[in-house]
Each structure stands twice: as C-alpha cells, then as structure tokens.
C-alpha cells in the first residue's frame, strides 16, 4: 500500500502529526524504533511503584486552555483525567544559601500578588516581566484562536536573552533566580535562552499547571487508542533507516531497518536533526543546511533518581520542588560538583492508591561524563560504569537529603538513570533531556525543507515539552492544510459554556 505520509518518530510530536494527517483523510504510517509508541513519556514500574519519565506536569491543560483544546481535537480527552497542581504553590523555588523559599502560584493575578508580597521593592519589575511574558505567550498561533497570531516567537533567534531581560528589570538576584528556574522546563541557561522562548514555555505554566492521573502511562495509552481509532498504521520496534527520493528529488518512500519499504508521497521526520542527516540521501540537502543541522547544540543531559521512600514528602503534595544552591546563575553550568547543582524533585504520583511513596529527582549532567561507555548496551555495561553510577546515586542522594531534610532517612530503594540510560530510552543521540537547544543565535530547522515532500516537526523545530511537541504537530501540518483551516477546526473543539 502506498501511504500519503510516513511520520518518522512515535513520540508526542510524531503521534500528533500522524493523528492530524489521518483526521484529514491521509493514509498515514507512523514509524517508531522502540517497541511501543511514546517511549519518552511512558514511564516504568518498579516494586509496584510507578515512576514517570518524560512527563510530570504541564501548563495550558486547564479546561478550555490550548493544550486541552489540542487534546480534544486529537481525541485524547476521553482517555485521560487531568488534575490541577496546587494553585497557591504549584512550584516551590528553594534557595539553599541564603535559605529562601517561594511558593509560586498560577494565574496572573495570584502570581503578581505573591511576587509583590515577597519582593515589595520590585513590583514594577515583576509587572513588567509578567506583562511581557503574557503578551508573547498569547501571540502564539494556536494559543489565542480568536486573535491575530503575532510574530513567530518560536522561530525567532534574535532579541534579549532571559538573563539580559531580567538584568534590565532588577538587581535582585534571588528574584532573578526564581524567575529563571523554569529554565529546567526546556534545558537552556538564562544566558543562552531567548527571553521570548522562555515566555512561550513559562507562560503556559503561569496560566495553570496540571498533571494526568496515571501519569505519562495514561497519556501514552490515550495516544495509542487514538491512533488505532484514526486508522494510522503503526510500525514499531524498528527504526527508519533511509528516506527515499525519486531522481527528481521528491520523497517517495521510507526504508526501515528490517528491509521493509513504505512507499509514500511525503514524510514528516520528528527525530533529532542529527539522526535525520543519516537518513537523507547524500546531496539532496544543501551543504550549508547540512552544516547548520550538524552544528545544532543539544540541551543538557541528566542523572535522574527514582526513589522509593517510607512516607510521602509533604512539600511534593501538589507541588514540585526546584532547588538552587545560590542566588546566582553560575549553578546552570554542568561542571560543578553535584552538591552545587540545581535539582528538580517531583512525587512519583502514579503511586496513588498503592500505599507506596516515592519521588523523582533530576540533576543536570553533561553526557560527556558517560561518553567513554557510549558503545556499551543496557544490561551489559562494564564494571567501571556501574561504579560511576553508584557514586552518582550516593552523591545525589546526599545532596537531596541535605537540601530537603524531610526526605533524609526515608529512602528505602533507589534507581539511577544516567545520560546513557536517557539516550537509549528516548532514542535521542546524546541523551539530552529536551533534544536540541533553542538559544540565541542558533537557527533551528523549520518545518518545511528544500527536499520536496520532506517536513520536520518535533521539539527541535518548535519547542520542548508536551505543549511544544503537540504544537509542533500543528505547525508542520499547517503547511499542508493551512493555519486558518486548523485554527477553525480547533475552535470547534472548544468546550461549551
Ligand atoms: C526526564 C524528562 C522529563 C520531562 N518532563 C517533562 C514534563 O514534566 N512536562 C513536559 O511537558 N515535558 C517534559 N519533558 C519533555 C517532553 O517529554 C519532550 O519534550 C517531548 O516528549 C518530546 O517529544 P518529541 O516527539 O518531540 O520527541 P521524542 O519523544 O524524542 O520522539 C522522537 C521519537 O523518535 C524515535 N526515533 C528515533 N530515531 C528513530 C528512527 N530512526 N526511526 C523511528 N523512530 C525513531 C524515538 O525513539 C522517539 O520516540 C521531559 C523530558 C525528559 C527526558
């Protein structure tokens, strides 16, 4: 059978793209190298306790908000049940020295109120910051369905960095760090990230913060059901090897690693751009474009601890904890000793009802730390890698126990994922948390390429996060069906009342 489109990569962006194409009557195939689709967000269970991996919480999923409308459009809403994070403090920003804690609410009024109370000398700076974030976020093409879409904040590479923008507003270093901690949600330091990009992502969390009952596992199941219902052909367990093109240069097929060829009229790749380069025939992409893709830098990788403990962690009930050692931006560098790095800690929420308790802690780390074992495979890594992993586990546990006294002495079991684990489970070449960076001066690829019939989507193209990945599916498909058409269809999916 000849497909209209083959989508490469069965992550959130690939699934979204495949669903939109199928909804428009296109014969669509989705190719995913892992055994099942959505490996990044699927999570895993250990000793009866479920741990999330690529999805803990998201912005914009409140009723009638953009991600909620996207999910309704994609047919996911019946399969998932959302829950709100604590409105008066969905994220707790915690500085260790000097000791300081800020419970960040969502909703602009509450946000402004909390910032004004805590930083009374910086009211103007706070208002300026929040007003600008809101304006940029609301100008995104699918956020404000009634208004005109503004300039493409996602594709711009010019403008002030977050650090520069905050530096112009205030000299208060704690406030600047608190406002920058959401860098964790896209993996780029305040000095490198464009303020506009920060606004697009942080702005969605300022509207609301939600989780999904059952975590990423439920999201993955809802995606699988929607794909089946939409009639998308799924090829899992073998990667795409080559994108094939006719002599004239238009895409006409995708060859899989097992030798199968899927004939098609077009292809949407959602994989890391470096992996795309390995699939496209030589000379079909211009050398300058190839160089541009080769030069793209990745976001940081991480060591992630999945811990079981004897009791729930009080501060993680409805909130996430962001820990930063000092009120300066130096802690965003990965070469620091573990105890000086920032931490993101969230509850293992899938444990509801099981009587078990746990948490997940993400500590940024360069993938260079595990590079010398890059050729080894899971389950058969050498002894010195295991020693490294044990050392990291101990150091991060000590850092967590020193930073969060309520956790000290409660951990009963712990597993650690290194940059290599991340690489192998997310199918990304370097194990970076969010794939390619979006940073000042770096030109990330656009959805349309010069190779006829080849389109690109995914976190490298639009933005990371569930919202960014879903939106990338819409942004690539607007090049096929038209933006206004998709916006009109989305309007039909808004909840009544
Ligand atoms: C530890 C962690 C925590 C996170 N927490 C959150 C969170 O709380 N909230 C949030 O919104 N976001 C979070 N994210 C980010 C979010 O998960 C990602 O931004 C999003 O899932 C990216 O989706 P994607 O489809 O663009 O990329 P991917 O999920 O990377 O999808 C690409 C897919 O392509 C597949 N692939 C690779 N090569 C091939 C090939 N040759 N052939 C076929 N398939 C191939 C890969 O296996 C992969 O499934 C987190 C990410 C990580 C890693």
Coordinates of C-alpha atoms and ligand atoms in Angstrom, one line a residue:
X1 CA 0.0 0.0 0.0
X2 CA 1.2 3.5 -0.8
X3 CA 0.9 6.0 2.1
X4 CA 0.2 9.6 1.7
X5 CA 2.6 10.3 4.5
X6 CA 5.0 8.4 6.7
X7 CA 5.8 10.0 10.0
X8 CA 9.2 9.1 11.5
X9 CA 9.4 9.0 15.3
X10 CA 6.5 7.9 17.5
X11 CA 7.0 10.5 20.3
X12 CA 4.4 13.1 21.2
X13 CA 5.1 15.2 18.1
X14 CA 5.0 12.3 15.7
X15 CA 1.8 10.9 17.1
X16 CA 0.2 14.4 17.0
X17 CA 1.3 14.8 13.4
X18 CA 0.0 11.4 12.4
X19 CA -3.4 12.0 14.0
X20 CA -3.9 15.3 12.3
X21 CA -2.9 13.8 8.9
X22 CA -5.3 10.8 9.4
X23 CA -8.1 13.1 10.5
X24 CA -7.8 14.8 7.1
X25 CA -8.2 11.5 5.3
X26 CA -4.5 10.9 4.6
X27 CA -3.3 7.3 4.6
X28 CA -0.7 7.6 7.3
X29 CA 2.1 5.4 8.7
X30 CA 3.9 6.0 12.0
X31 CA 7.4 4.5 12.4
X32 CA 8.9 4.2 15.9
X33 CA 12.2 2.5 16.7
X34 CA 11.1 1.5 20.2
X35 CA 8.8 -1.5 20.9
X36 CA 5.8 0.9 21.6
X37 CA 5.0 4.4 20.7
X38 CA 5.6 7.3 23.1
X39 CA 8.7 5.8 24.9
X40 CA 9.8 9.1 26.3
X41 CA 6.7 9.7 28.3
X42 CA 5.7 6.1 29.1
X43 CA 7.4 5.8 32.5
X44 CA 8.0 2.5 34.3
X45 CA 7.1 0.5 37.4
X46 CA 9.5 -0.8 40.0
X47 CA 8.4 -2.9 43.0
X48 CA 4.8 -1.8 42.4
X49 CA 5.6 1.9 42.3
X50 CA 5.1 3.8 39.0
X51 CA 7.7 6.4 38.0
X52 CA 7.1 9.0 35.3
X53 CA 9.9 9.7 32.9
X54 CA 9.3 12.4 30.2
X55 CA 6.1 13.8 31.6
X56 CA 5.5 15.1 35.2
X57 CA 3.2 18.1 34.7
X58 CA 2.3 20.7 32.0
X59 CA 0.9 24.1 31.6
X60 CA -2.1 25.1 29.4
X61 CA -4.1 21.9 30.2
X62 CA -6.8 23.6 32.2
X63 CA -10.3 23.3 30.8
X64 CA -10.5 25.5 27.6
X65 CA -6.8 26.2 27.6
X66 CA -4.7 25.5 24.4
X67 CA -3.4 22.0 25.3
X68 CA -6.9 21.0 26.5
X69 CA -8.3 22.1 23.1
X70 CA -5.5 20.2 21.2
X71 CA -6.2 17.1 23.2
X72 CA -10.0 17.3 22.5
X73 CA -9.1 17.8 18.8
X74 CA -6.8 14.8 18.8
X75 CA -9.5 12.6 20.5
X76 CA -7.5 12.1 23.7
X77 CA -9.8 13.8 26.2
X78 CA -12.0 10.8 26.9
X79 CA -8.9 8.6 27.7
X80 CA -7.3 10.9 30.3
X81 CA -8.2 12.5 33.5
X82 CA -6.3 15.6 34.5
X83 CA -5.8 17.1 38.0
X84 CA -4.6 20.5 38.9
X85 CA -1.4 21.2 40.8
X86 CA -1.7 23.3 43.9
X87 CA -2.9 26.7 42.7
X88 CA -1.3 28.6 45.5
X89 CA 2.1 27.0 45.0
X90 CA 2.5 24.5 42.1
X91 CA 6.2 25.1 42.1
X92 CA 8.3 25.7 45.2
X93 CA 11.5 27.6 44.4
X94 CA 14.0 27.0 47.1
X95 CA 17.4 28.7 47.5
X96 CA 19.8 26.9 49.9
X97 CA 22.2 29.8 50.8
X98 CA 20.7 32.1 51.9
X99 CA 17.8 30.0 52.9
X100 CA 14.7 31.2 51.0
X101 CA 11.5 29.6 49.7
X102 CA 8.9 30.9 47.3
X103 CA 5.6 29.1 46.6
X104 CA 4.8 30.1 43.1
X105 CA 1.1 30.2 42.3
X106 CA -0.5 30.1 38.8
X107 CA -3.0 32.6 37.4
X108 CA -1.6 36.1 36.7
X109 CA -3.4 37.9 39.5
X110 CA -2.2 35.4 42.1
X111 CA 1.3 35.4 40.6
X112 CA 1.6 39.1 40.7
X113 CA 0.2 39.2 44.3
X114 CA 2.7 36.6 45.5
X115 CA 5.6 38.3 43.9
X116 CA 4.6 41.7 45.2
X117 CA 4.3 40.4 48.7
X118 CA 7.6 38.6 48.6
X119 CA 9.5 41.2 46.6
X120 CA 7.8 44.6 47.6
X121 CA 10.7 46.6 46.2
X122 CA 10.4 45.1 42.8
X123 CA 6.7 45.5 42.0
X124 CA 7.4 47.4 38.8
X125 CA 9.9 44.8 37.6
X126 CA 7.5 41.9 38.3
X127 CA 4.6 43.6 36.5
X128 CA 6.8 44.4 33.5
X129 CA 8.1 40.8 33.4
X130 CA 4.6 39.2 33.8
X131 CA 3.0 41.6 31.3
X132 CA 5.7 40.8 28.7
X133 CA 5.5 37.1 29.2
X134 CA 1.8 37.1 28.8
X135 CA 1.8 39.2 25.7
X136 CA 4.4 36.9 24.0
X137 CA 2.7 33.7 25.1
X138 CA -0.8 34.9 23.9
X139 CA 0.7 35.8 20.5
X140 CA 1.4 32.1 19.7
X141 CA -0.5 30.9 16.7
X142 CA -2.7 28.4 18.4
X143 CA -3.0 30.0 21.8
X144 CA -5.3 32.8 21.0
X145 CA -7.6 31.3 18.5
X146 CA -9.7 34.5 18.2
X147 CA -6.9 37.0 17.7
X148 CA -4.3 37.5 15.1
X149 CA -1.3 35.3 15.5
X150 CA 1.7 37.6 16.3
X151 CA 5.3 37.3 15.1
X152 CA 6.6 33.7 15.4
X153 CA 8.2 33.8 18.8
X154 CA 9.2 30.2 18.5
X155 CA 11.2 30.7 15.3
X156 CA 13.0 33.9 16.3
X157 CA 16.6 33.7 17.3
X158 CA 17.1 37.4 18.0
X159 CA 16.3 39.5 21.0
X160 CA 17.5 39.6 24.6
X161 CA 18.4 36.5 26.5
X162 CA 16.4 35.8 29.7
X163 CA 19.4 36.9 31.7
X164 CA 19.7 40.2 29.8
X165 CA 16.0 40.9 30.1
X166 CA 15.9 40.3 33.8
X167 CA 19.2 42.3 34.3
X168 CA 17.4 45.3 32.8
X169 CA 14.5 45.0 35.2
X170 CA 16.1 44.3 38.6
X171 CA 19.3 43.9 40.5
X172 CA 17.6 41.5 42.9
X173 CA 19.5 38.2 42.4
X174 CA 17.0 36.0 44.3
X175 CA 14.1 37.3 42.2
X176 CA 16.1 36.8 39.0
X177 CA 16.8 33.2 40.0
X178 CA 13.2 32.5 41.0
X179 CA 12.0 33.8 37.6
X180 CA 14.7 31.7 35.8
X181 CA 14.1 28.3 37.5
X182 CA 11.7 27.3 34.7
X183 CA 14.8 27.0 32.5
X184 CA 14.6 23.5 33.9
X185 CA 11.5 23.0 31.7
X186 CA 13.5 23.5 28.5
X187 CA 17.1 22.9 29.5
X188 CA 18.8 26.1 28.4
X189 CA 20.6 28.5 30.8
X190 CA 19.2 32.1 31.3
X191 CA 22.3 33.5 29.5
X192 CA 21.6 31.4 26.4
X193 CA 17.8 31.2 26.2
X194 CA 15.9 33.9 24.3
X195 CA 13.5 35.7 26.6
X196 CA 10.8 35.2 24.0
X197 CA 11.3 31.5 24.0
X198 CA 11.3 31.4 27.8
X199 CA 8.0 33.4 27.7
X200 CA 6.4 30.8 25.4
X201 CA 7.1 28.0 27.7
X202 CA 6.9 29.5 31.2
X203 CA 3.8 31.5 30.1
X204 CA 1.8 28.3 29.7
X205 CA 2.6 27.3 33.3
X206 CA 1.6 30.7 34.5
X207 CA -1.9 30.1 33.2
X208 CA -2.3 26.7 35.0
X209 CA -0.3 23.6 36.0
X210 CA -1.8 20.1 35.6
X211 CA -0.9 16.5 35.8
X212 CA -2.6 13.5 34.3
X213 CA -3.9 10.7 36.6
X214 CA -1.8 7.7 36.0
X215 CA 0.9 9.9 34.6
X216 CA 2.6 9.5 31.2
X217 CA 1.5 5.9 31.1
X218 CA -2.1 7.1 30.7
X219 CA -1.1 9.7 28.2
X220 CA 0.7 7.0 26.1
X221 CA -2.4 4.7 26.3
X222 CA -4.7 7.5 25.2
X223 CA -2.4 8.2 22.2
X224 CA -2.3 4.5 21.3
X225 CA -6.1 4.3 21.4
X226 CA -6.5 7.5 19.3
X227 CA -4.0 6.2 16.7
X228 CA -5.9 2.9 16.4
X229 CA -9.2 4.7 16.0
X230 CA -7.8 7.1 13.4
X231 CA -6.6 4.1 11.4
X232 CA -2.9 5.1 11.5
X233 CA -0.6 2.1 10.5
X234 CA 2.0 1.7 13.2
X235 CA 5.4 0.2 12.6
X236 CA 7.2 -0.2 16.0
X237 CA 10.3 -2.0 17.0
X238 CA 12.5 -1.0 14.0
X239 CA 13.7 2.4 13.1
X240 CA 13.5 4.2 9.8
X241 CA 16.9 3.7 8.0
X242 CA 16.6 5.9 4.9
X243 CA 14.3 8.4 3.4
X244 CA 14.0 7.6 -0.3
X245 CA 13.6 10.1 -3.1
X246 CA 12.8 9.9 -6.8
X247 CA 15.5 11.0 -9.2
X248 CA 13.8 14.4 -9.5
X249 CA 14.4 14.8 -5.7
X250 CA 10.9 14.3 -4.2
X251 CA 10.4 12.0 -1.3
X252 CA 8.8 8.7 -2.4
X253 CA 9.4 6.2 0.4
X254 CA 11.0 5.3 3.8
X255 CA 13.1 2.2 4.2
X256 CA 13.0 0.5 7.6
X257 CA 15.9 -1.3 9.3
X258 CA 14.3 -4.7 8.6
X259 CA 14.3 -4.1 4.9
X260 CA 10.6 -3.1 4.6
X261 CA 10.0 -0.1 2.3
X262 CA 7.0 2.1 2.9
X263 CA 6.1 3.9 -0.3
X264 CA 4.7 7.4 0.3
X265 CA 4.0 10.8 -1.2
X266 CA 5.6 12.7 1.7
X267 CA 7.4 12.2 5.0
X268 CA 7.5 14.1 8.3
X269 CA 10.5 13.5 10.4
X270 CA 10.3 14.2 14.2
X271 CA 13.6 12.7 15.2
X272 CA 16.7 14.6 16.4
X273 CA 18.1 16.5 13.3
X274 CA 21.4 14.7 13.6
X275 CA 19.7 11.4 13.1
X276 CA 17.7 12.9 10.1
X277 CA 21.0 13.6 8.4
X278 CA 21.9 9.9 8.5
X279 CA 18.6 9.1 6.7
X280 CA 18.6 11.5 3.8
X281 CA 20.4 10.6 0.6
X282 CA 23.7 12.4 0.0
X283 CA 23.5 15.7 -1.9
X284 CA 19.7 16.1 -1.6
X285 CA 20.2 18.6 1.2
X286 CA 22.4 21.7 0.5
X287 CA 25.9 21.6 2.2
X288 CA 25.1 24.8 4.1
X289 CA 21.9 23.3 5.5
X290 CA 23.7 20.0 6.5
X291 CA 26.3 22.1 8.3
X292 CA 23.6 24.1 10.1
X293 CA 22.0 20.9 11.3
X294 CA 25.3 19.4 12.3
X295 CA 26.2 22.4 14.3
X296 CA 23.0 22.4 16.4
X297 CA 23.8 22.1 20.1
X298 CA 21.9 19.9 22.5
X299 CA 20.3 20.7 25.8
X300 CA 21.9 19.2 29.0
X301 CA 21.5 15.6 29.9
X302 CA 20.9 14.5 33.5
X303 CA 21.2 11.9 36.2
X304 CA 17.7 11.0 37.3
X305 CA 17.0 9.3 40.6
X306 CA 13.8 7.2 41.1
X307 CA 13.4 6.7 44.8
X308 CA 11.0 4.8 47.0
X309 CA 10.5 6.1 50.5
X310 CA 8.7 5.3 53.7
X311 CA 6.4 8.3 53.7
X312 CA 5.1 10.9 51.3
X313 CA 7.2 14.1 51.0
X314 CA 5.0 16.9 52.4
X315 CA 6.2 19.6 50.1
X316 CA 5.6 17.4 47.0
X317 CA 1.9 17.0 47.5
X318 CA 0.5 19.1 44.6
X319 CA 3.8 20.9 44.1
X320 CA 7.3 20.4 42.5
X321 CA 10.5 21.5 44.2
X322 CA 13.1 23.4 42.3
X323 CA 16.3 23.7 44.4
X324 CA 19.1 26.2 43.6
X325 CA 22.2 26.4 45.8
X326 CA 23.0 30.1 45.5
X327 CA 21.2 33.1 44.1
X328 CA 23.4 33.4 41.0
X329 CA 23.3 31.9 37.6
X330 CA 26.6 30.0 37.9
X331 CA 24.8 26.9 39.0
X332 CA 23.5 26.4 35.5
X333 CA 26.9 25.1 34.5
X334 CA 27.3 21.3 34.4
X335 CA 30.9 21.1 35.6
X336 CA 30.1 22.0 39.2
X337 CA 30.3 19.3 41.9
X338 CA 27.0 17.5 42.3
X339 CA 26.2 19.3 45.6
X340 CA 26.3 22.7 43.9
X341 CA 23.9 21.8 41.1
X342 CA 20.2 22.6 40.9
X343 CA 17.6 19.9 41.5
X344 CA 14.1 19.3 40.3
X345 CA 12.1 17.0 42.6
X346 CA 8.6 15.7 42.0
X347 CA 6.4 13.0 43.6
X348 CA 6.0 9.6 42.0
X349 CA 2.3 10.3 41.5
X350 CA 1.4 7.1 39.8
X351 CA 1.6 5.5 43.2
X352 CA -1.8 6.8 44.2
X353 CA -3.8 4.0 45.9
X354 CA -0.9 1.6 46.1
X355 CA 0.2 2.8 49.5
X356 CA 3.7 3.3 48.2
X357 CA 5.6 6.6 48.1
X358 CA 8.4 7.8 46.1
X359 CA 9.9 10.7 44.2
X360 CA 11.9 11.5 41.1
X361 CA 14.9 13.9 41.2
X362 CA 16.5 15.3 38.1
X363 CA 20.1 16.6 38.4
X364 CA 21.5 18.1 35.2
X365 CA 24.7 16.5 34.0
X366 CA 26.7 16.6 30.8
X367 CA 26.6 13.5 28.6
X368 CA 30.4 13.8 28.4
X369 CA 30.5 12.2 31.9
X370 CA 29.3 8.8 30.4
X371 CA 30.8 9.2 26.9
X372 CA 33.6 6.6 27.5
X373 CA 30.9 3.9 27.9
X374 CA 28.9 5.1 24.9
X375 CA 29.4 1.8 23.0
X376 CA 28.1 -0.4 25.8
X377 CA 24.5 -1.5 25.9
X378 CA 21.9 -1.6 28.7
X379 CA 22.3 -4.7 30.9
X380 CA 25.9 -5.3 29.7
X381 CA 27.7 -2.1 30.8
X382 CA 31.2 -2.5 32.2
X383 CA 32.1 -2.5 35.9
X384 CA 33.6 1.0 36.0
X385 CA 30.3 2.4 34.6
X386 CA 28.4 0.7 37.4
X387 CA 30.9 2.2 40.0
X388 CA 30.3 5.6 38.4
X389 CA 26.5 5.1 38.6
X390 CA 26.7 4.1 42.3
X391 CA 28.8 7.1 43.1
X392 CA 26.4 9.4 41.4
X393 CA 23.5 7.8 43.2
X394 CA 25.1 8.3 46.5
X395 CA 26.2 11.9 45.8
X396 CA 22.7 13.0 44.5
X397 CA 21.0 11.2 47.4
X398 CA 23.3 13.1 49.9
X399 CA 22.5 16.4 48.0
X400 CA 18.8 15.7 48.2
X401 CA 18.9 14.8 51.9
X402 CA 20.9 17.9 52.7
X403 CA 18.6 20.1 50.7
X404 CA 15.3 18.6 51.8
X405 CA 15.6 17.5 55.5
X406 CA 12.1 15.9 55.3
X407 CA 13.4 13.3 52.8
X408 CA 16.5 12.4 54.9
X409 CA 16.4 8.9 56.3
X410 CA 13.2 7.9 54.4
X411 CA 14.7 6.5 51.2
X412 CA 14.4 2.7 51.0
X413 CA 15.3 1.9 47.4
X414 CA 16.7 4.0 44.6
X415 CA 17.4 3.5 40.8
X416 CA 19.5 5.9 38.8
X417 CA 19.3 6.8 35.1
X418 CA 22.4 8.3 33.6
X419 CA 22.8 10.2 30.3
X420 CA 23.3 6.8 28.6
X421 CA 20.1 5.5 30.0
X422 CA 18.3 8.6 28.7
X423 CA 19.9 8.2 25.3
X424 CA 18.7 4.6 25.0
X425 CA 15.2 5.1 26.2
X426 CA 14.4 8.3 24.5
X427 CA 16.0 7.4 21.2
X428 CA 17.9 10.7 21.1
X429 CA 21.6 10.5 20.2
X430 CA 23.2 12.2 23.2
X431 CA 20.6 11.6 26.0
X432 CA 19.8 15.2 26.3
X433 CA 16.6 15.9 28.3
X434 CA 15.0 18.2 25.7
X435 CA 16.9 17.4 22.4
X436 CA 18.3 20.3 20.5
X437 CA 18.6 23.7 22.3
X438 CA 16.6 26.7 21.3
X439 CA 19.0 29.5 22.1
X440 CA 20.1 33.0 21.0
X441 CA 21.8 32.9 17.6
X442 CA 21.1 29.2 16.8
X443 CA 18.9 28.6 13.7
X444 CA 16.9 25.5 14.4
X445 CA 15.3 23.8 11.4
X446 CA 12.0 25.0 10.0
X447 CA 9.0 22.6 9.3
X448 CA 9.5 22.9 5.5
X449 CA 12.7 21.7 3.9
X450 CA 14.0 22.1 0.4
X451 CA 13.6 18.4 -0.3
X452 CA 10.1 18.2 -1.8
X453 CA 7.8 16.2 0.4
X454 CA 10.1 16.2 3.5
X455 CA 8.7 18.1 6.5
X456 CA 10.2 18.4 10.0
X457 CA 8.4 18.5 13.4
X458 CA 9.4 17.8 17.0
X459 CA 11.0 19.5 19.9
X460 CA 14.0 20.7 17.8
X461 CA 11.7 22.6 15.5
X462 CA 9.1 24.2 17.7
X463 CA 9.7 23.8 21.5
X464 CA 10.2 21.1 24.0
X465 CA 7.6 19.8 26.5
X466 CA 4.3 18.2 25.8
X467 CA 2.8 21.5 24.7
X468 CA 5.7 22.3 22.4
X469 CA 5.7 18.8 20.9
X470 CA 1.9 18.8 20.3
X471 CA 2.1 22.3 18.9
X472 CA 4.9 21.3 16.5
X473 CA 2.5 18.7 15.0
X474 CA 0.0 21.5 14.3
X475 CA 2.7 23.9 13.0
X476 CA 4.0 21.3 10.5
X477 CA 0.5 20.3 9.3
X478 CA -0.5 23.9 8.7
X479 CA 2.0 23.8 5.8
X480 CA -0.2 21.1 4.3
X481 CA -3.7 22.1 5.3
X482 CA -3.3 25.8 6.1
X483 CA -3.1 27.5 9.5
X484 CA -6.5 29.2 9.4
X485 CA -8.2 25.9 8.5
X486 CA -6.6 24.2 11.6
X487 CA -7.5 27.2 13.8
X488 CA -11.1 27.0 12.6
X489 CA -11.1 23.2 13.4
X490 CA -9.7 23.9 16.8
X491 CA -12.3 26.5 17.5
X492 CA -14.9 23.8 17.0
X493 CA -13.3 21.8 19.8
X494 CA -13.5 24.4 22.5
X495 CA -15.6 23.3 25.5
X496 CA -19.1 24.8 25.6
X497 CA -20.0 27.3 28.2
Ligands
LIG1 C1 13.4 13.3 32.1 C2 12.4 14.1 31.3 C3 11.4 14.8 32.0 C4 10.5 15.6 31.3 N1 9.5 16.2 31.9 C5 8.5 16.9 31.3 C6 7.4 17.4 31.9 O1 7.2 17.3 33.1 N2 6.5 18.1 31.2 C7 6.6 18.3 29.8 O2 5.8 19.0 29.2 N3 7.7 17.8 29.2 C8 8.6 17.1 29.9 N4 9.7 16.5 29.2 C9 9.9 16.9 27.8 C10 9.0 16.1 26.8 O3 8.9 14.7 27.2 C11 9.6 16.1 25.4 O4 9.8 17.5 25.1 C12 8.6 15.6 24.4 O5 8.2 14.3 24.8 C13 9.3 15.5 23.1 O6 8.5 14.8 22.1 P1 9.1 14.6 20.6 O7 8.1 13.8 20.0 O8 9.4 15.9 20.0 O9 10.5 13.8 20.8 P2 10.8 12.4 21.3 O10 9.9 11.9 22.4 O11 12.2 12.3 21.4 O12 10.3 11.5 20.0 C14 11.1 11.1 18.9 C15 10.9 9.6 18.7 O13 11.7 9.2 17.6 C16 12.1 7.9 17.8 N5 13.2 7.6 16.9 C17 14.5 8.0 16.9 N6 15.1 7.5 15.9 C18 14.2 6.9 15.1 C19 14.3 6.2 13.8 N7 15.4 6.1 13.1 N8 13.1 5.7 13.3 C20 12.0 5.7 14.0 N9 11.9 6.3 15.2 C21 13.0 6.9 15.7 C22 12.5 7.9 19.3 O14 12.5 6.6 19.8 C23 11.4 8.8 19.9 O15 10.3 8.0 20.4 C24 10.6 15.7 29.9 C25 11.6 15.1 29.2 C26 12.5 14.2 29.9 C27 13.5 13.5 29.1

